[in-house]
Coordinates of C-alpha atoms in Angstrom, one line a residue:
M1 CA 0.0 0.0 0.1
S2 CA 1.4 3.2 -1.0
A3 CA 2.1 5.7 2.0
Q4 CA -0.1 8.5 2.6
P5 CA 1.4 12.1 1.8
S6 CA 2.9 14.1 4.4
P7 CA 0.5 16.6 6.0
C8 CA 3.3 19.3 5.5
M9 CA 3.3 18.5 1.8
N10 CA -0.5 19.1 1.5
P11 CA -1.1 22.9 0.7
Q12 CA -4.5 22.5 2.1
Q13 CA -2.9 22.0 5.5
Q14 CA -0.4 24.7 5.2
P15 CA -2.2 27.9 4.0
T16 CA -0.2 30.8 2.9
E17 CA -0.2 33.9 5.1
Q18 CA -2.5 35.8 2.4
E19 CA -4.9 33.0 2.8
K20 CA -4.8 33.1 6.7
V21 CA -5.6 36.8 6.4
Y22 CA -8.5 36.1 4.0
Q23 CA -9.9 33.4 6.5
W24 CA -9.7 35.6 9.5
I25 CA -11.4 38.4 7.4
I26 CA -14.4 35.9 6.6
E27 CA -14.1 34.9 10.5
L28 CA -14.9 38.5 11.4
A29 CA -18.5 38.1 10.2
H30 CA -19.2 35.3 12.8
P31 CA -19.8 36.3 16.2
D32 CA -18.4 32.9 17.6
T33 CA -15.0 33.3 15.7
R34 CA -14.8 37.0 15.7
E35 CA -12.5 37.4 18.8
T36 CA -9.9 35.4 17.5
A37 CA -9.8 36.8 14.1
L38 CA -9.7 40.4 15.5
L39 CA -6.8 39.4 17.5
E40 CA -4.8 37.7 14.6
L41 CA -5.7 40.6 12.2
S42 CA -4.5 43.2 14.6
K43 CA -1.0 41.6 14.5
K44 CA -1.0 41.9 10.5
R45 CA -1.6 45.7 10.3
E46 CA 1.8 46.0 8.3
T47 CA 0.3 44.2 5.2
D48 CA -1.8 45.8 2.9
L49 CA -4.8 44.9 5.0
A50 CA -6.9 48.2 4.7
P51 CA -8.4 47.5 1.4
M52 CA -9.2 44.0 2.2
L53 CA -10.9 44.9 5.0
W54 CA -12.9 47.9 3.7
N55 CA -14.1 46.1 0.5
S56 CA -14.9 42.9 2.1
F57 CA -18.7 42.3 2.6
G58 CA -19.8 43.0 6.3
T59 CA -16.4 43.5 7.9
T60 CA -16.8 47.1 8.6
C61 CA -20.2 46.5 10.3
A62 CA -18.7 43.8 12.3
L63 CA -16.0 46.2 13.5
L64 CA -18.5 48.9 14.3
Q65 CA -20.7 46.5 16.2
E66 CA -17.8 45.5 18.4
I67 CA -17.6 49.2 19.2
V68 CA -21.3 49.8 19.9
N69 CA -21.6 46.7 22.0
I70 CA -19.6 48.0 24.9
Y71 CA -21.3 51.5 24.8
P72 CA -23.5 50.2 27.7
W73 CA -20.3 49.4 29.8
I74 CA -18.8 52.9 29.5
M75 CA -21.4 54.7 31.6
P76 CA -21.6 53.9 34.4
P77 CA -17.9 52.8 33.9
T78 CA -17.8 49.1 34.2
L79 CA -15.8 48.0 31.2
T80 CA -13.4 45.2 31.9
A81 CA -9.9 44.4 30.8
H82 CA -11.3 41.7 28.3
Q83 CA -13.7 43.9 26.8
S84 CA -11.2 46.7 26.6
N85 CA -8.6 44.5 24.7
R86 CA -11.3 43.2 22.3
V87 CA -12.6 46.4 21.2
C88 CA -9.0 47.9 21.0
N89 CA -8.3 45.1 18.5
A90 CA -11.2 46.2 16.5
L91 CA -9.9 49.9 16.6
A92 CA -6.4 48.8 15.7
L93 CA -8.1 47.5 12.6
L94 CA -9.9 50.9 12.0
Q95 CA -6.8 52.6 12.4
C96 CA -5.1 50.7 9.6
V97 CA -8.2 51.6 7.3
A98 CA -7.9 55.4 8.6
S99 CA -4.0 55.4 7.6
H100 CA -4.3 53.8 4.1
P101 CA -4.7 56.3 1.2
E102 CA -7.1 53.9 -0.7
T103 CA -9.5 53.8 2.2
R104 CA -9.1 57.1 4.1
T105 CA -11.5 59.1 2.2
A106 CA -14.3 56.4 2.4
F107 CA -13.7 56.1 5.8
L108 CA -14.4 60.1 6.6
Q109 CA -17.3 60.0 4.3
A110 CA -18.9 57.2 6.3
Q111 CA -18.1 59.5 9.5
I112 CA -16.5 56.3 11.2
P113 CA -14.5 58.6 13.7
L114 CA -17.7 59.8 15.3
Y115 CA -18.3 56.2 16.9
L116 CA -15.1 56.6 18.8
Y117 CA -15.8 59.9 20.6
P118 CA -18.0 58.2 23.1
F119 CA -14.6 56.6 24.3
L120 CA -12.9 59.9 24.1
S121 CA -15.7 61.2 26.5
T122 CA -14.9 58.9 29.3
I123 CA -13.1 60.0 32.5
S124 CA -12.3 56.9 34.2
K125 CA -8.6 56.4 35.1
T126 CA -8.7 52.8 35.1
R127 CA -6.5 50.7 32.8
P128 CA -9.3 49.5 30.6
F129 CA -10.4 52.9 29.7
E130 CA -7.1 54.5 29.5
Y131 CA -6.3 51.8 27.0
L132 CA -9.5 52.4 25.1
R133 CA -9.0 56.2 25.0
L134 CA -5.5 55.8 24.0
T135 CA -6.2 53.5 21.1
S136 CA -9.2 55.7 20.0
L137 CA -6.8 58.8 20.1
G138 CA -4.5 56.4 17.8
V139 CA -7.2 56.4 15.0
I140 CA -7.7 60.1 15.0
G141 CA -3.9 60.7 15.1
A142 CA -3.4 58.2 12.1
L143 CA -5.8 60.5 10.3
V144 CA -4.2 63.9 11.1
K145 CA -0.6 62.3 10.4
T146 CA -1.5 62.5 6.7
D147 CA -1.4 66.3 6.6
E148 CA -4.5 66.2 4.2
Q149 CA -7.0 68.9 4.2
E150 CA -10.1 66.6 4.0
V151 CA -9.1 65.3 7.5
I152 CA -9.0 68.6 9.0
T153 CA -12.0 69.8 7.4
F154 CA -13.9 66.6 8.7
L155 CA -12.7 67.0 12.3
L156 CA -13.5 70.8 12.4
T157 CA -17.2 69.8 11.9
T158 CA -16.9 67.6 14.9
E159 CA -16.1 67.8 18.6
I160 CA -12.7 66.6 18.5
V161 CA -11.0 69.7 19.7
P162 CA -12.9 69.9 23.1
L163 CA -12.6 66.3 23.4
C164 CA -8.7 66.5 23.0
L165 CA -8.3 69.5 25.4
T166 CA -10.4 67.6 28.0
I167 CA -7.7 64.6 27.8
M168 CA -4.8 67.2 27.6
D169 CA -6.1 68.6 31.0
S170 CA -6.6 65.4 32.6
G171 CA -5.5 62.3 30.8
S172 CA -2.3 60.1 31.2
E173 CA 1.0 61.4 29.9
L174 CA 0.7 59.1 27.0
S175 CA -3.0 60.3 26.1
K176 CA -2.1 63.8 26.7
T177 CA 0.9 63.4 24.1
V178 CA -1.3 62.0 21.5
A179 CA -4.4 64.5 22.1
T180 CA -1.7 67.5 22.0
F181 CA -0.4 65.9 18.8
I182 CA -3.8 66.1 17.1
I183 CA -4.4 69.7 18.3
Q184 CA -0.8 70.5 16.9
K185 CA -1.8 69.0 13.6
I186 CA -5.2 70.9 13.5
L187 CA -3.5 74.3 14.3
L188 CA -0.8 73.7 11.7
D189 CA -3.5 73.7 9.0
E190 CA -4.6 77.3 8.1
S191 CA -8.1 76.3 8.5
G192 CA -7.5 74.9 11.9
L193 CA -5.7 77.9 13.1
S194 CA -8.5 80.3 11.8
Y195 CA -11.1 78.1 13.5
I196 CA -9.4 78.0 16.9
C197 CA -8.6 81.7 16.7
Q198 CA -11.9 82.7 15.4
T199 CA -13.6 83.4 19.0
Y200 CA -12.0 84.2 22.4
E201 CA -13.7 81.5 23.7
R202 CA -12.0 79.0 21.6
F203 CA -8.6 80.5 21.8
S204 CA -8.8 80.8 25.5
H205 CA -10.0 77.1 26.2
V206 CA -6.7 76.3 24.1
A207 CA -4.3 78.7 25.9
I208 CA -5.6 77.9 29.3
T209 CA -5.1 74.1 28.7
L210 CA -1.8 74.6 27.5
G211 CA -1.0 76.7 30.3
K212 CA -1.8 74.2 32.7
M213 CA 0.1 71.5 30.9
V214 CA 3.1 73.7 31.2
I215 CA 2.8 74.2 34.9
Q216 CA 2.3 70.4 35.3
L217 CA 5.3 69.8 33.1
A218 CA 7.6 72.1 35.1
K219 CA 6.8 69.6 38.1
D220 CA 7.1 66.5 36.2
P221 CA 8.9 67.3 33.0
C222 CA 8.3 65.0 29.6
A223 CA 10.6 66.4 26.7
R224 CA 8.1 64.7 24.1
L225 CA 5.0 66.2 25.6
L226 CA 6.5 69.7 26.0
K227 CA 7.8 69.4 22.3
H228 CA 4.0 69.4 21.2
V229 CA 3.1 71.8 23.7
V230 CA 5.8 74.5 22.4
R231 CA 5.0 73.7 18.9
C232 CA 1.1 74.5 19.5
Y233 CA 2.0 77.8 21.3
L234 CA 4.3 78.5 18.3
R235 CA 1.6 78.1 15.7
L236 CA -0.9 80.0 17.8
S237 CA 1.6 83.0 17.6
D238 CA 1.3 83.1 13.8
N239 CA -2.0 84.5 14.4
T240 CA -1.8 88.3 15.1
R241 CA -4.7 88.7 17.6
A242 CA -3.6 85.3 19.3
R243 CA 0.0 86.6 19.5
K244 CA -1.1 89.6 21.3
A245 CA -3.0 87.5 23.8
L246 CA -0.3 85.1 24.3
G247 CA 2.0 88.0 25.2
Q248 CA -0.2 88.4 28.3
C249 CA -0.8 84.8 29.1
L250 CA 2.3 82.9 28.2
P251 CA 3.4 80.8 31.2
D252 CA 6.6 82.4 33.0
Q253 CA 8.1 78.9 32.9
L254 CA 8.4 79.2 29.0
R255 CA 10.5 82.3 29.5
D256 CA 12.5 81.8 32.5
G257 CA 14.6 78.7 31.6
T258 CA 12.7 76.3 33.6
F259 CA 13.1 73.7 30.9
T260 CA 16.6 74.3 30.0
Q261 CA 17.5 70.8 31.3
C262 CA 14.7 69.1 29.9
L263 CA 15.3 70.4 26.3
Q264 CA 19.3 70.3 26.3
D265 CA 19.4 67.4 23.7
D266 CA 16.1 68.8 21.9
K267 CA 17.3 71.3 19.2
S268 CA 14.2 71.7 17.4
T269 CA 12.0 72.3 20.4
K270 CA 14.7 74.9 21.8
Q271 CA 14.5 76.7 18.5
W272 CA 10.7 76.7 18.5
L273 CA 10.7 78.1 22.0
Q274 CA 13.0 80.8 21.0
M275 CA 11.0 81.7 17.9
L276 CA 7.9 81.7 20.0
I277 CA 9.5 84.3 22.4
K278 CA 10.7 86.5 19.6
N279 CA 7.2 86.3 17.9
L280 CA 5.7 87.7 21.4
E281 CA 8.2 90.4 21.6
L282 CA 7.6 91.4 18.1
G283 CA 3.9 91.6 18.9
A284 CA 4.3 93.6 22.1
A285 CA 6.5 96.1 20.2
Q286 CA 3.7 96.8 18.0
P287 CA 1.1 99.7 18.6
P288 CA -1.3 98.4 21.3
G289 CA -4.4 96.8 19.7
A290 CA -7.8 95.9 20.9
D291 CA -8.8 93.8 23.9
P292 CA -7.5 90.3 23.4
R293 CA -11.0 89.1 24.0
Q294 CA -12.0 90.8 20.8
I295 CA -10.1 88.0 19.0
G296 CA -12.6 86.8 16.1
M297 CA -15.6 88.6 16.6
S298 CA -17.4 86.3 14.3
P299 CA -20.1 84.2 16.0
L300 CA -19.4 80.5 16.5
G301 CA -21.7 79.2 13.9
S302 CA -20.2 81.4 11.0

């Protein structure tokens, strides 16, 4: 009798990595196999996964189902570590879609980021919630990292600015860093700078939050977070009215050498800080203008 073929020689027993990915995507559609598929696919984000996820039948719906299924556990805050890990695997796949040039526009048009905002609104400091906030911020961070106008235009129609400012005020160091990076990217866009400087209320909310962060950083320095804070201040100083207001409210710690030690190896941030001080000095040398509270008299809805 002839010998049976070895299992390792049977191609059906040894699927390729691509075939495994296809199978896991299929398994996302089925609740009983979804959790394992989420875990495995979240490890494969370096592949060209986004178009396969977005264009496969029912996959986006399955990922959104994972998100909305835990809404009842975020208020009151009863989310478990297991629930958090599972939904964060789904968010990791959405970040993959948000990052890819072939799927990003459709991702925005479907308004998928709005499903994440309830997670950004949470305030519980437990690890499951912190992980959930940080992973959700990662999706938004992946969007703004592309420096595309359509991303900023979309975000400015949502509540992302106050959500990020709240996290900058009370989140963990890592969450604060990502949230500040998002605000920085919004400010670096002309429409984003104009939006934030359009009214005194918007400007003051940003300036007050940045000021609190500087005071905290003086007590507990973090060069990476400080870098984003300084860059936000520098960009605000590009606006004439904001520059005049910053001349009156910039924290002393940014002027008096408090962060010299923290920034000793960071040439770019030191240069940004010097440029900021120079901009404010030039603004102070100009003839006095209107009350800083008159920044952007257009109503909020204009």
